[in-house]
Amino acid sequence: MDYRCVKCGFRIKTLFVQYSPGNIRLMKCENCRAVADEYIECEIMILLIDLILHKPQAYRHLLYNVINRETVNLEGLLWKSTIGFILLDAYRSLLLRRSNEEQSSPMNFSSLVWLCRKMLKDVVFGNIMFLCVFLLASRFCLNTSAGVSR
Ligand SMILES: [Zn+2]
């Protein structure tokens, strides 16, 4: 597996050398001369806080040094999270609509099925439109900017 320095993104062979159990030495990056990944010794809460703060070092640690691309099925994970997101969004939309119509007539089974179909259709269509606009906008912005990178 290929690791990366969390400061500069330079490729590094190994992140630490273990001399004995619990006794490790963190490797330094050959490019920036800093410790390649100090999150190895940090607790998960510190990593979580840095992820919430959108620190690029925390994202590099998580994406390059923790998630192993050979063992994790990224495409399957993407599809599962997409379906989960759409179902949760439909549920949120259903709850918002029901709270607005709370004083209306009581629901029977056919109106509930009709409402769920309509919610799912609206959410799927809304998310597809959002993704299309987002992809077009990102493509437009990335083509016009000077430094295009992945
Ligand atoms: Zn570096």
Coordinates of N, CA and C and ligand atoms in Angstrom, one line a residue:
M1 N 0.8 -1.2 0.0 CA 0.0 0.0 0.0 C 0.9 1.2 0.0
D2 N 0.4 2.2 -0.7 CA 1.2 3.5 -0.8 C 0.6 4.5 0.1
Y3 N 1.4 5.0 1.0 CA 1.0 6.0 2.0 C 1.4 7.4 1.5
R4 N 0.8 8.4 2.1 CA 1.1 9.8 1.8 C 1.4 10.6 3.0
C5 N 2.2 11.6 2.8 CA 2.5 12.6 3.9 C 1.2 13.4 4.0
V6 N 0.8 13.7 5.2 CA -0.4 14.4 5.4 C -0.2 15.9 5.2
K7 N 1.0 16.4 5.3 CA 1.3 17.8 5.2 C 1.4 18.2 3.7
C8 N 2.1 17.4 2.9 CA 2.3 17.8 1.5 C 1.8 16.8 0.5
G9 N 1.4 15.6 0.9 CA 0.9 14.7 0.0 C 1.9 13.9 -0.8
F10 N 3.2 14.0 -0.4 CA 4.3 13.2 -1.0 C 4.1 11.8 -0.7
R11 N 4.4 10.9 -1.6 CA 4.3 9.4 -1.4 C 5.4 9.0 -0.5
I12 N 5.1 8.1 0.4 CA 6.0 7.5 1.4 C 5.8 6.1 1.6
K13 N 6.9 5.3 1.7 CA 6.8 3.8 1.8 C 6.0 3.4 3.1
T14 N 6.5 3.9 4.2 CA 5.9 3.4 5.5 C 5.7 4.6 6.4
L15 N 4.7 4.6 7.3 CA 4.5 5.7 8.1 C 5.2 5.6 9.4
F16 N 5.5 4.4 9.9 CA 6.2 4.3 11.2 C 7.0 3.0 11.1
V17 N 8.0 2.9 12.1 CA 8.8 1.7 12.3 C 8.5 1.3 13.7
Q18 N 8.1 0.0 13.8 CA 7.8 -0.5 15.2 C 9.0 -1.3 15.7
Y19 N 9.5 -0.9 16.8 CA 10.7 -1.5 17.4 C 10.2 -2.6 18.3
S20 N 9.2 -2.4 19.1 CA 8.6 -3.4 20.0 C 7.2 -3.0 20.1
P21 N 6.3 -3.9 20.6 CA 4.9 -3.6 20.8 C 4.7 -2.3 21.6
G22 N 4.1 -1.3 21.1 CA 3.9 0.0 21.7 C 5.0 0.9 21.6
N23 N 6.1 0.6 21.0 CA 7.2 1.4 20.8 C 7.4 1.6 19.3
I24 N 6.9 2.8 18.8 CA 7.1 3.0 17.3 C 7.8 4.4 17.2
R25 N 8.3 4.5 16.0 CA 9.0 5.8 15.6 C 8.3 6.2 14.3
L26 N 7.7 7.5 14.3 CA 7.1 8.0 13.2 C 8.1 8.4 12.1
M27 N 7.8 8.1 10.9 CA 8.7 8.5 9.8 C 8.5 9.9 9.4
K28 N 9.6 10.5 8.9 CA 9.6 11.9 8.4 C 9.4 11.8 6.9
C29 N 8.8 12.9 6.4 CA 8.6 13.0 4.9 C 9.9 13.4 4.3
E30 N 10.2 12.9 3.1 CA 11.5 13.3 2.5 C 11.3 14.6 1.8
N31 N 10.1 15.0 1.5 CA 9.9 16.3 0.8 C 9.8 17.5 1.7
C32 N 9.0 17.4 2.8 CA 8.9 18.6 3.7 C 9.6 18.4 5.0
R33 N 10.2 17.3 5.3 CA 11.0 17.1 6.5 C 10.1 17.1 7.8
A34 N 8.8 17.0 7.6 CA 7.9 17.0 8.8 C 7.5 15.5 9.1
V35 N 7.0 15.3 10.2 CA 6.5 13.9 10.5 C 5.4 13.6 9.5
A36 N 5.5 12.5 8.9 CA 4.6 12.2 7.7 C 3.1 12.1 8.1
D37 N 2.8 11.5 9.2 CA 1.4 11.3 9.6 C 1.3 11.2 11.2
E38 N 1.1 12.4 11.8 CA 1.1 12.3 13.3 C -0.3 11.9 13.8
Y39 N -1.3 11.7 12.9 CA -2.6 11.2 13.4 C -2.5 9.7 13.8
I40 N -1.5 9.1 13.5 CA -1.3 7.7 13.9 C -1.4 7.5 15.4
E41 N -0.8 8.5 16.1 CA -0.7 8.5 17.5 C -1.9 9.2 18.2
C42 N -2.7 9.9 17.4 CA -3.8 10.7 18.0 C -5.0 9.8 18.2
E43 N -5.9 10.2 19.1 CA -7.1 9.5 19.3 C -8.1 9.8 18.2
I44 N -9.1 9.0 18.1 CA -10.1 9.2 17.0 C -10.9 10.5 17.2
M45 N -11.1 11.0 18.4 CA -11.8 12.2 18.6 C -11.1 13.4 18.0
I46 N -9.7 13.4 18.1 CA -9.0 14.5 17.6 C -9.1 14.5 16.1
L47 N -9.0 13.3 15.5 CA -9.2 13.2 14.0 C -10.6 13.6 13.6
L48 N -11.6 13.3 14.4 CA -13.0 13.7 14.1 C -13.1 15.2 14.2
I49 N -12.5 15.8 15.2 CA -12.6 17.3 15.3 C -11.9 17.9 14.1
D50 N -10.7 17.4 13.8 CA -10.0 18.0 12.6 C -10.8 17.8 11.3
L51 N -11.5 16.7 11.2 CA -12.4 16.5 10.0 C -13.5 17.5 10.0
I52 N -14.1 17.7 11.2 CA -15.2 18.7 11.2 C -14.6 20.1 10.9
L53 N -13.4 20.4 11.3 CA -12.8 21.7 11.0 C -12.3 21.8 9.6
H54 N -12.4 20.7 8.8 CA -12.0 20.6 7.4 C -10.5 20.9 7.2
K55 N -9.7 20.3 8.1 CA -8.3 20.3 7.9 C -7.8 19.3 6.8
P56 N -7.1 19.8 5.9 CA -6.7 18.9 4.8 C -5.8 17.7 5.3
Q57 N -5.0 17.9 6.3 CA -4.2 16.9 6.9 C -5.1 15.7 7.4
A58 N -6.2 16.0 8.0 CA -7.0 15.0 8.5 C -7.7 14.2 7.4
Y59 N -8.1 14.9 6.3 CA -8.6 14.2 5.2 C -7.6 13.3 4.5
R60 N -6.4 13.8 4.3 CA -5.3 13.0 3.7 C -5.0 11.8 4.6
H61 N -5.0 11.9 5.9 CA -4.8 10.7 6.7 C -5.9 9.7 6.5
L62 N -7.2 10.2 6.5 CA -8.3 9.2 6.4 C -8.3 8.6 5.0
L63 N -8.2 9.4 3.9 CA -8.4 8.9 2.6 C -7.1 8.1 2.0
Y64 N -5.9 8.5 2.4 CA -4.8 7.9 1.9 C -4.2 6.8 2.8
N65 N -4.2 7.1 4.1 CA -3.4 6.2 5.0 C -4.3 5.3 5.8
V66 N -5.6 5.5 5.9 CA -6.5 4.6 6.6 C -7.3 3.7 5.7
I67 N -7.9 4.3 4.7 CA -8.8 3.5 3.8 C -7.9 2.8 2.8
N68 N -7.9 1.5 2.8 CA -7.1 0.7 1.9 C -7.9 0.5 0.6
R69 N -7.4 1.0 -0.5 CA -8.2 0.9 -1.7 C -8.3 -0.5 -2.3
E70 N -7.4 -1.4 -1.9 CA -7.4 -2.7 -2.5 C -8.4 -3.6 -1.7
T71 N -8.6 -3.3 -0.4 CA -9.6 -4.2 0.3 C -11.0 -3.6 0.4
V72 N -11.1 -2.3 0.3 CA -12.4 -1.6 0.4 C -13.0 -1.5 -0.9
N73 N -14.3 -2.0 -1.1 CA -15.0 -1.9 -2.3 C -15.7 -0.5 -2.4
L74 N -14.9 0.5 -3.0 CA -15.4 1.9 -3.0 C -16.7 2.1 -3.8
E75 N -16.8 1.3 -4.9 CA -18.0 1.5 -5.7 C -19.3 1.0 -5.0
G76 N -19.1 -0.2 -4.3 CA -20.3 -0.7 -3.5 C -20.6 0.2 -2.4
L77 N -19.6 0.8 -1.8 CA -19.8 1.7 -0.7 C -20.5 3.0 -1.2
L78 N -20.2 3.4 -2.4 CA -20.8 4.6 -2.9 C -22.3 4.4 -3.2
W79 N -22.6 3.2 -3.8 CA -24.0 2.9 -4.1 C -24.8 2.7 -2.8
K80 N -24.2 2.1 -1.8 CA -25.0 1.9 -0.6 C -25.2 3.2 0.1
S81 N -24.2 4.1 0.1 CA -24.5 5.4 0.7 C -25.4 6.3 -0.1
T82 N -25.4 6.1 -1.4 CA -26.4 6.9 -2.3 C -27.8 6.4 -2.0
I83 N -28.0 5.1 -1.9 CA -29.4 4.7 -1.6 C -29.8 5.1 -0.2
G84 N -28.9 4.9 0.8 CA -29.2 5.4 2.1 C -29.5 6.9 2.2
F85 N -28.7 7.7 1.5 CA -29.0 9.1 1.5 C -30.3 9.4 0.9
I86 N -30.7 8.8 -0.2 CA -32.0 9.0 -0.9 C -33.1 8.6 0.0
L87 N -33.0 7.5 0.7 CA -34.1 7.0 1.6 C -34.2 8.0 2.8
L88 N -33.1 8.4 3.4 CA -33.2 9.4 4.5 C -33.7 10.7 4.1
D89 N -33.4 11.2 2.9 CA -33.9 12.4 2.4 C -35.4 12.3 2.1
A90 N -35.8 11.2 1.6 CA -37.3 11.0 1.4 C -38.0 11.0 2.7
Y91 N -37.4 10.4 3.7 CA -38.0 10.3 5.1 C -38.1 11.7 5.6
R92 N -37.0 12.5 5.5 CA -37.0 13.9 6.0 C -38.1 14.7 5.3
S93 N -38.2 14.5 4.0 CA -39.2 15.3 3.2 C -40.6 14.9 3.6
L94 N -40.8 13.6 3.8 CA -42.1 13.1 4.2 C -42.5 13.7 5.6
L95 N -41.5 13.7 6.5 CA -41.8 14.3 7.8 C -42.1 15.8 7.7
L96 N -41.4 16.5 6.9 CA -41.7 17.9 6.8 C -43.1 18.2 6.2
R97 N -43.4 17.4 5.2 CA -44.7 17.5 4.5 C -45.9 17.1 5.5
R98 N -45.7 16.1 6.3 CA -46.7 15.6 7.2 C -46.9 16.6 8.3
S99 N -45.8 17.3 8.8 CA -45.9 18.3 9.8 C -46.7 19.5 9.3
N100 N -46.6 19.8 8.0 CA -47.3 20.9 7.4 C -48.8 20.6 7.3
E101 N -49.1 19.3 7.0 CA -50.5 18.9 6.8 C -51.0 18.2 8.0
E102 N -50.5 18.5 9.2 CA -50.9 17.7 10.3 C -52.4 17.7 10.6
Q103 N -53.1 18.8 10.4 CA -54.5 18.9 10.7 C -55.4 18.4 9.6
S104 N -54.8 17.8 8.6 CA -55.6 17.4 7.4 C -56.3 16.0 7.8
S105 N -56.9 15.4 6.8 CA -57.7 14.2 7.0 C -56.7 13.0 7.4
P106 N -57.3 12.0 8.1 CA -56.4 10.9 8.5 C -56.0 10.1 7.3
M107 N -54.9 9.4 7.4 CA -54.3 8.7 6.2 C -54.8 7.3 6.2
N108 N -55.2 6.8 5.0 CA -55.4 5.4 4.9 C -54.2 4.8 4.1
F109 N -54.3 3.5 3.8 CA -53.1 2.8 3.3 C -52.8 3.3 1.8
S110 N -53.9 3.5 1.0 CA -53.6 3.9 -0.4 C -53.0 5.3 -0.5
S111 N -53.5 6.2 0.4 CA -52.9 7.6 0.4 C -51.5 7.6 0.9
L112 N -51.2 6.7 1.8 CA -49.9 6.6 2.3 C -48.9 6.1 1.3
V113 N -49.3 5.1 0.5 CA -48.5 4.5 -0.6 C -48.3 5.6 -1.6
W114 N -49.4 6.3 -2.0 CA -49.3 7.4 -3.0 C -48.3 8.4 -2.5
L115 N -48.4 8.8 -1.2 CA -47.5 9.8 -0.7 C -46.1 9.4 -0.7
C116 N -45.8 8.1 -0.3 CA -44.4 7.6 -0.3 C -43.9 7.6 -1.7
R117 N -44.7 7.2 -2.7 CA -44.2 7.1 -4.1 C -43.9 8.5 -4.6
K118 N -44.7 9.5 -4.2 CA -44.5 10.9 -4.7 C -43.3 11.4 -4.0
M119 N -43.1 11.2 -2.7 CA -41.9 11.6 -2.0 C -40.6 11.1 -2.6
L120 N -40.6 9.8 -2.8 CA -39.4 9.1 -3.4 C -39.1 9.7 -4.8
K121 N -40.2 9.9 -5.6 CA -40.0 10.4 -6.9 C -39.4 11.8 -6.8
D122 N -40.0 12.7 -6.0 CA -39.5 14.0 -5.8 C -38.1 14.1 -5.3
V123 N -37.7 13.2 -4.4 CA -36.4 13.3 -3.8 C -35.4 12.8 -4.8
V124 N -35.7 11.7 -5.6 CA -34.8 11.2 -6.6 C -34.6 12.2 -7.7
F125 N -35.7 12.8 -8.1 CA -35.6 13.8 -9.2 C -34.8 15.1 -8.7
G126 N -35.1 15.5 -7.4 CA -34.4 16.6 -6.9 C -32.9 16.4 -6.7
N127 N -32.5 15.2 -6.3 CA -31.1 14.9 -6.1 C -30.4 14.7 -7.4
I128 N -31.1 14.2 -8.4 CA -30.4 14.1 -9.8 C -30.2 15.5 -10.3
M129 N -31.2 16.3 -10.2 CA -31.0 17.7 -10.7 C -29.9 18.4 -9.9
F130 N -29.8 18.2 -8.6 CA -28.8 18.8 -7.8 C -27.4 18.3 -8.3
L131 N -27.3 17.0 -8.5 CA -26.0 16.5 -9.0 C -25.6 17.0 -10.4
C132 N -26.6 17.1 -11.3 CA -26.3 17.6 -12.6 C -25.8 19.0 -12.6
V133 N -26.5 19.9 -11.8 CA -26.1 21.3 -11.7 C -24.7 21.4 -11.0
F134 N -24.5 20.6 -10.0 CA -23.2 20.6 -9.3 C -22.1 20.1 -10.2
L135 N -22.3 19.1 -11.0 CA -21.3 18.6 -11.9 C -21.0 19.6 -13.0
L136 N -22.1 20.2 -13.6 CA -21.9 21.2 -14.6 C -21.1 22.4 -14.0
A137 N -21.5 22.9 -12.9 CA -20.9 24.0 -12.3 C -19.4 23.8 -11.9
S138 N -19.1 22.6 -11.4 CA -17.8 22.2 -11.1 C -16.9 22.1 -12.3
R139 N -17.5 21.5 -13.4 CA -16.8 21.4 -14.6 C -16.5 22.8 -15.2
F140 N -17.5 23.7 -15.2 CA -17.3 25.0 -15.7 C -16.3 25.8 -14.9
C141 N -16.4 25.6 -13.6 CA -15.4 26.4 -12.7 C -14.0 25.8 -12.9
L142 N -13.9 24.5 -13.0 CA -12.5 23.9 -13.1 C -11.9 24.2 -14.4
N143 N -12.7 24.3 -15.5 CA -12.1 24.6 -16.8 C -11.7 26.0 -16.9
T144 N -12.3 26.9 -16.2 CA -11.9 28.3 -16.3 C -10.8 28.7 -15.3
S145 N -10.6 27.9 -14.3 CA -9.5 28.3 -13.3 C -8.2 27.9 -13.9
A146 N -7.1 28.6 -13.4 CA -5.8 28.4 -14.0 C -5.2 27.0 -13.6
G147 N -5.2 26.7 -12.3 CA -4.6 25.5 -11.8 C -5.6 24.4 -11.6
V148 N -5.7 23.6 -12.6 CA -6.7 22.5 -12.6 C -6.0 21.3 -12.0
S149 N -6.6 20.7 -11.0 CA -6.0 19.5 -10.3 C -7.1 18.6 -9.9
R150 N -6.8 17.4 -9.6 CA -7.8 16.4 -9.2 C -8.3 16.8 -7.8
Ligands
ZN1 ZN 5.6 16.0 3.4

